[in-house]
Short mmCIF file of C-alpha atoms in Angstrom, two decimals:
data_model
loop_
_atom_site.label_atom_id
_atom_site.label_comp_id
_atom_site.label_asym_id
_atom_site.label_seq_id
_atom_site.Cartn_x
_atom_site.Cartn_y
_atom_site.Cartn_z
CA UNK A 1 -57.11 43.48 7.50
CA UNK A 2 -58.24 42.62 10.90
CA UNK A 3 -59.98 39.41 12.28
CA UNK A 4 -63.37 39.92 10.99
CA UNK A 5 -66.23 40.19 13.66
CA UNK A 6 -67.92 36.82 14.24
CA UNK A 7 -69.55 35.90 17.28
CA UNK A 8 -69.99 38.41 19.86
CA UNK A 9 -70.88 37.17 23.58
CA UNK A 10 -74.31 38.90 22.79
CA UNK A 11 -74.67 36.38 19.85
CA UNK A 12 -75.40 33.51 22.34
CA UNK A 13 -78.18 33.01 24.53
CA UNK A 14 -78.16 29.41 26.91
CA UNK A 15 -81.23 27.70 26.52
CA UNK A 16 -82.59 25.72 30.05
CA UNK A 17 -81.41 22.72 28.09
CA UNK A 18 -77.84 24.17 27.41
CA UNK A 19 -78.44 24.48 23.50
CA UNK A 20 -76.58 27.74 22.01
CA UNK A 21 -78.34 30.20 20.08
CA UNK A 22 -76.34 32.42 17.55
CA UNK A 23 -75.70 33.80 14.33
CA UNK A 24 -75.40 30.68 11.36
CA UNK A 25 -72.32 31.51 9.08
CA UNK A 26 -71.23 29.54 5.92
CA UNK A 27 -68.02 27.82 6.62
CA UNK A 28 -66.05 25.48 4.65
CA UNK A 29 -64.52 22.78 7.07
CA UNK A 30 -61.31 21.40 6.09
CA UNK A 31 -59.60 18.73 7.70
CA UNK A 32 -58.92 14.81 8.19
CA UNK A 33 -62.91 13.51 8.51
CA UNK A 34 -62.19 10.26 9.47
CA UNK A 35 -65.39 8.44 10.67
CA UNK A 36 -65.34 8.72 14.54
CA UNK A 37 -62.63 10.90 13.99
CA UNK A 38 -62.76 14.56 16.32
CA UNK A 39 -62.08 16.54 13.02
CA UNK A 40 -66.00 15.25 11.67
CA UNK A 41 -67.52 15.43 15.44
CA UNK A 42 -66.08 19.09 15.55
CA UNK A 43 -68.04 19.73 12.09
CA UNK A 44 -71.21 17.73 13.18
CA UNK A 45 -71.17 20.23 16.29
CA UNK A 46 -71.13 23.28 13.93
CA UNK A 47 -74.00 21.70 12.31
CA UNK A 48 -75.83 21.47 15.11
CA UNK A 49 -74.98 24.98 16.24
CA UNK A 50 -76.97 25.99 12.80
CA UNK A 51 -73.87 26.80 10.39
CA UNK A 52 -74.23 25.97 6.92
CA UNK A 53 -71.05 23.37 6.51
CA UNK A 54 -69.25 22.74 3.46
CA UNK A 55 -66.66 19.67 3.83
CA UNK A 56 -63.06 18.91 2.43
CA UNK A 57 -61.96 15.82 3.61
CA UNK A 58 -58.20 16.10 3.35
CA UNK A 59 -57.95 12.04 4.13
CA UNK A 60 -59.61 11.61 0.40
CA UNK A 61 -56.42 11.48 -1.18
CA UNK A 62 -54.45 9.93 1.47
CA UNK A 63 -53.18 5.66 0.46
CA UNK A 64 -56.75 3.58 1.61
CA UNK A 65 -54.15 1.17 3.52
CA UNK A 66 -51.76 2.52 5.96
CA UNK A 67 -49.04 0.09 7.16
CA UNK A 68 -47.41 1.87 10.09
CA UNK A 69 -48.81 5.93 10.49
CA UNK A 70 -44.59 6.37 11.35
CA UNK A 71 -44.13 5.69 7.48
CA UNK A 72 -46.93 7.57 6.20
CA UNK A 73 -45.81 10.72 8.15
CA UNK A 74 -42.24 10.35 6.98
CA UNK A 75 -43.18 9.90 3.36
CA UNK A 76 -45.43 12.89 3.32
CA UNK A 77 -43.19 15.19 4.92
CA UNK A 78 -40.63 13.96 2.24
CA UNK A 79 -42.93 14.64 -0.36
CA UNK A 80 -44.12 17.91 0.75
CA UNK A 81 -40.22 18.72 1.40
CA UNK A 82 -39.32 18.03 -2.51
CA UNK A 83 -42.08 20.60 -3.71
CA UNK A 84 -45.02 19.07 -3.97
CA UNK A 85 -48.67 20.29 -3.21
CA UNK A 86 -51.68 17.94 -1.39
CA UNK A 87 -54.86 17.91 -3.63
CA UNK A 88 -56.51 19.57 -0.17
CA UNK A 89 -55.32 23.15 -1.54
CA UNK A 90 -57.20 22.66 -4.96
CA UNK A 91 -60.22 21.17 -3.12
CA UNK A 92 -60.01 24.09 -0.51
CA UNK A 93 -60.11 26.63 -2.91
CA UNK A 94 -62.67 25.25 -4.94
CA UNK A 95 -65.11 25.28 -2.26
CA UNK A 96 -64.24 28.46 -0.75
CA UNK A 97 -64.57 29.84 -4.73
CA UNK A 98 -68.25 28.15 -4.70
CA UNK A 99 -69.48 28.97 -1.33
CA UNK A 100 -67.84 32.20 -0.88
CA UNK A 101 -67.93 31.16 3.09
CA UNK A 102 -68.03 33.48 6.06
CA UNK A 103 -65.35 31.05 7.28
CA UNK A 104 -62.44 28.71 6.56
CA UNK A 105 -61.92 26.42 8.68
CA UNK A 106 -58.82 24.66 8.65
CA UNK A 107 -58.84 21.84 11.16
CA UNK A 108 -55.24 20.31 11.84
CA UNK A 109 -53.62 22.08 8.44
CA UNK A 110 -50.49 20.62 8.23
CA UNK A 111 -51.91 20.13 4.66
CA UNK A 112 -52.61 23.77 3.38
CA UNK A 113 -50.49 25.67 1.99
CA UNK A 114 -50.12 29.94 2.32
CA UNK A 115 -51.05 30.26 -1.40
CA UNK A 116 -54.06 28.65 -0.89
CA UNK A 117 -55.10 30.63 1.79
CA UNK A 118 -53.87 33.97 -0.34
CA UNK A 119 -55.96 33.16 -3.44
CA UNK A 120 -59.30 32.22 -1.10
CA UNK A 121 -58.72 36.14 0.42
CA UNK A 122 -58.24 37.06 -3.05
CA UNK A 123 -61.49 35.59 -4.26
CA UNK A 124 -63.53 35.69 -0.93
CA UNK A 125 -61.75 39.19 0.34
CA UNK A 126 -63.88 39.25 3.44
CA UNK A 127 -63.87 35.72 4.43
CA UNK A 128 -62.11 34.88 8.08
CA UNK A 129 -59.40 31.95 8.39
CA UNK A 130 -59.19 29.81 11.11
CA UNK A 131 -56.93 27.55 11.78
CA UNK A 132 -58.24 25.03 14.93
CA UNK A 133 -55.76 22.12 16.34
CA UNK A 134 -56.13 20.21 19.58
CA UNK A 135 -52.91 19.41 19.17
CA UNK A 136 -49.55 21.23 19.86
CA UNK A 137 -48.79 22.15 16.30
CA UNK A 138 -45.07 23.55 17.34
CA UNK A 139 -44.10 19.69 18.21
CA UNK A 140 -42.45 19.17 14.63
CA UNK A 141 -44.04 15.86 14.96
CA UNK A 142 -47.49 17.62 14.61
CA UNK A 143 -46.52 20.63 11.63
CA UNK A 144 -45.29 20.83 8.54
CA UNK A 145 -43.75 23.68 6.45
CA UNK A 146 -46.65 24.28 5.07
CA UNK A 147 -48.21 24.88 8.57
CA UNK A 148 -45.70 27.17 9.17
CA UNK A 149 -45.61 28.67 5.89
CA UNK A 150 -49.39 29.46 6.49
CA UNK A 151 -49.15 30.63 10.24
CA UNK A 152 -49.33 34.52 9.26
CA UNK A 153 -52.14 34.38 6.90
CA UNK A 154 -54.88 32.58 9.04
CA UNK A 155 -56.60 35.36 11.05
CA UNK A 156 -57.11 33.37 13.78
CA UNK A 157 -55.27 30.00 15.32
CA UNK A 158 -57.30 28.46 18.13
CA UNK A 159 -55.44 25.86 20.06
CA UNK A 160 -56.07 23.90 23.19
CA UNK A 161 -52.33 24.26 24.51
CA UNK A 162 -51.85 27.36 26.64
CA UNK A 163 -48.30 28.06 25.86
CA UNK A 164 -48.98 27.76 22.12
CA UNK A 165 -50.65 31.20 22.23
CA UNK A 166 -47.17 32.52 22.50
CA UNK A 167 -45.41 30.63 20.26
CA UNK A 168 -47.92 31.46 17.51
CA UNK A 169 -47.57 35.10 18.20
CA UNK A 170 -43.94 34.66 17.68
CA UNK A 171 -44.21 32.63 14.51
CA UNK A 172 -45.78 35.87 13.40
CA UNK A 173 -49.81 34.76 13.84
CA UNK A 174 -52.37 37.91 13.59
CA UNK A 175 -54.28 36.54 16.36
CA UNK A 176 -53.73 33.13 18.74
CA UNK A 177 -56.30 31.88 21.34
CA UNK A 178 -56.09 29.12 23.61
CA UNK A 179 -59.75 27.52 24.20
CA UNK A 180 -59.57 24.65 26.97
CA UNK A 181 -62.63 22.80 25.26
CA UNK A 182 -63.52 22.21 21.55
CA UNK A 183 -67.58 23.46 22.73
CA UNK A 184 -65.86 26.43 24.07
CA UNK A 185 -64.00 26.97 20.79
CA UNK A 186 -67.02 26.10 18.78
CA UNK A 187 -69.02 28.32 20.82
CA UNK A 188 -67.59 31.13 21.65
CA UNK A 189 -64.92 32.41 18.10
#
């Protein structure tokens, strides 16, 4: 199945005060929405672009007190390396089952797994998958095997790092696109 239309250049008209006009979809938004956080101002700007926004916060389930973020990455990577699976998916595919979204939006994924994504296309066959990351998700500081495991089955990865596009392409991605602002991504899918 191919990327799904979504917003055509024709969708947009710029207002004399720079406000976007375009087709509202129904997107579930999934990704760390820490207050102040960019994962929450990049849903707060699909808001305001007039998209009907489901959240799951995939810091709900994360230890209230972190000590050192070094430690909490380790241990998560150790516990997603022995098997196990982040409450995110269930949430994820809870709300996709619910809202039967135009869009998934998976914001920074290291957290979602391909089955996940697989059942949501399953239940939602004509939904689209995004996966959006400011940052270079091939740094194995910044993925997971989940990430990677997932790569092929999003329909689109947008990423601020030019040579990204590449390396997504050879990881197997339908579809990578490098977008040098988060408006721009928000704007113009």
């Amino acid at each position: 199945m191919g990327l799904p239309p979504l917003l055509a250049p024709s969708d947009f008209a710029l207002q004399p005060n720079h406000s976007v006009k375009s087709t509202a979809y129904s997107i579930v938004y999934v990704g760390p929405l820490d207050e102040g956080g960019t994962c929450l101002q990049r849903l707060m700007a699909l808001r305001s672009l007039g998209h009907s926004v489901s959240p799951v916060d995939t810091t709900r389930w994360k230890p209230a007190f972190r000590i050192l973020r070094v430690i909490h990455r380790i241990g998560t990577k150790t516990i997603h390396s022995l098997g196990y699976v982040d409450p995110s998916n269930a949430a994820t595919l809870k709300c996709a089952r619910q809202v039967r979204p135009d869009i998934v939006w998976v914001d920074k994924g290291v957290l979602i797994d391909a089955a996940t994504l697989q059942a949501i296309l399953e239940d939602v066959p004509d939904v689209c998958l995004i996966s959006y990351s400011p940052d270079d998700m091939l740094n194995p500081q910044n993925q997971s095997r989940q990430y990677l495991g997932a790569v092929k089955v999003y329909h689109l990865h947008v990423t601020t790092k030019s040579y990204n596009v590449a390396e997504l392409k050879a990881l197997g991605a339908r579809r990578s696109e490098e977008h040098t602002s988060e408006l721009q991504s928000l704007r113009h899918l």
